Amino acid sequence: MGNEQRNLRIEKLKALSSQGISGYPDRFSTNYELNEVAQLADETTGVRVAGRIMSVGSFKN
Amino acid sequence: MFISISNVQGSLQLLLKLDEIGEERYSQFQKYFDIGDFIGVEGRMYSTKTNEKTLRIESYEFLGKALRTLPEKWHGLSNVEIRYRQRYLDLMMTEETQKRMLSRINMVRAIRRFLEDRGFLEVETPVLQHTSSGAIAKPFRTYHNALDTEMNLRIAPETYLKRLIVGGFTNVYEFAKCFRNEGISHQHLQEFTMVEGYAAYWNYEDTMKLLRDMVLFILEQVFHSTSITFQGYTIDFSQEWEIISFRDLILKDTGIDIDLYPDVKKLYGETLNRSIELEYPEIETLGRGNFIDLLYKKVSRPKLIKPTFLIQHPIELSPLARANDDQPELPDRFQLVVNGAEIINAYSELVDPLEQRKRLETQAMLKSNGDLEAMEMDEDYLVAMEYGMPPISGWGFGIERLLMVLTDSDSIKDCVLFPITKKP
């Protein structure tokens, strides 16, 4: 199972790169720390953050 | 769809909506992103109906592909070796690990701030040493090729920090990685971080005050409270801390007055008379000091939950501590015991080079008789002492042990980022 999943992800990496998107880009600039964002008021715009995807869920509300 | 992203300090919910981001970008996310990948986003904030702060994604960038899937049953992972070996996974998956490691970082920061504010200077002293001194422990040996000589990894920074006092420093401290080649247990790391500090012109009572203030400062800075809960008991550290001697403590817990037994064989006999189980292999080989230490660890230490200053140790266990002026068979030393563990060790330093030579001769004799933990004769340090030392008091504690006790952790390995694991 491990290897199959790994091959699949390598395929995705190749597909991305064929579209000119690097799987390991050089940099990304953020303007907030992840743990600060929850203190921001609604409608604050231009918030740039980054992190590791831990879960993806369908629409709840 | 909702996406949750995280790092060691926190997490955030993101919203990716088809009608906001467009068909192409939406399906690109679905096709190429997996759980475990890194993403960078820009957008604006809103709160969901369940009042969760969420960032609506206006644009995103791919930031790093994970080829391996994150483990699903990490929390129930019974093989703790894997948890330690792949600590990066534990850090990603376990909030408790994140919190404890961040507490450690905050603790180190608080200690530095506390000492800096009181004029202590941070120094670095050697890890590679010719002689092994400063503590009673077995060293790791290594080899210096260019000098063609065996060397030891330090077991403590003590004698080098005291050389600095000879050199004119008055208040110094070090965060010192130390190495002790001893058995693995839930209480012992073979590689750990010791914080030691020395103050010229002080005695151990000055150090007691300093360290009480330091512990309270750490609690406030790291845990925002001076009360800590251990095994169901809540202990308020801001109350007065009891001071008790080895003799009084053992007398209270066993009825034996160790002062009446200057001979270890008779003391051992008395513990047998009272059916005290000590469960120690080759117990007859222990000297009096080590025997009293064993007795204390078995019968008294587990009961010391509230912060307690334990004083008047057997002097054989304190070869670098000053003997009390009125009772020369007792050192001016204390340990802070909390939740059944010693977390700080401190004393008035032995600064008399002639007395120090005698004590190290005794240690060297123990060593040649097979006690691998005894200290070696350290001529280089004795020479430094002979140039003259002022009164000094010093203290030391392991960061991991302190963290273990204050966070009531089961294993000291949980208090270091990458503990030693068996060879895979």
Coordinates of C-alpha atoms in Angstrom, one line a residue, chain B residues 19 83 157 192 414:
Chain B
D19 CA -17.1 30.0 -7.3
R83 CA 7.6 7.7 17.9
P157 CA 30.9 21.4 33.3
F192 CA 21.1 15.6 28.3
D414 CA 9.3 12.7 26.2

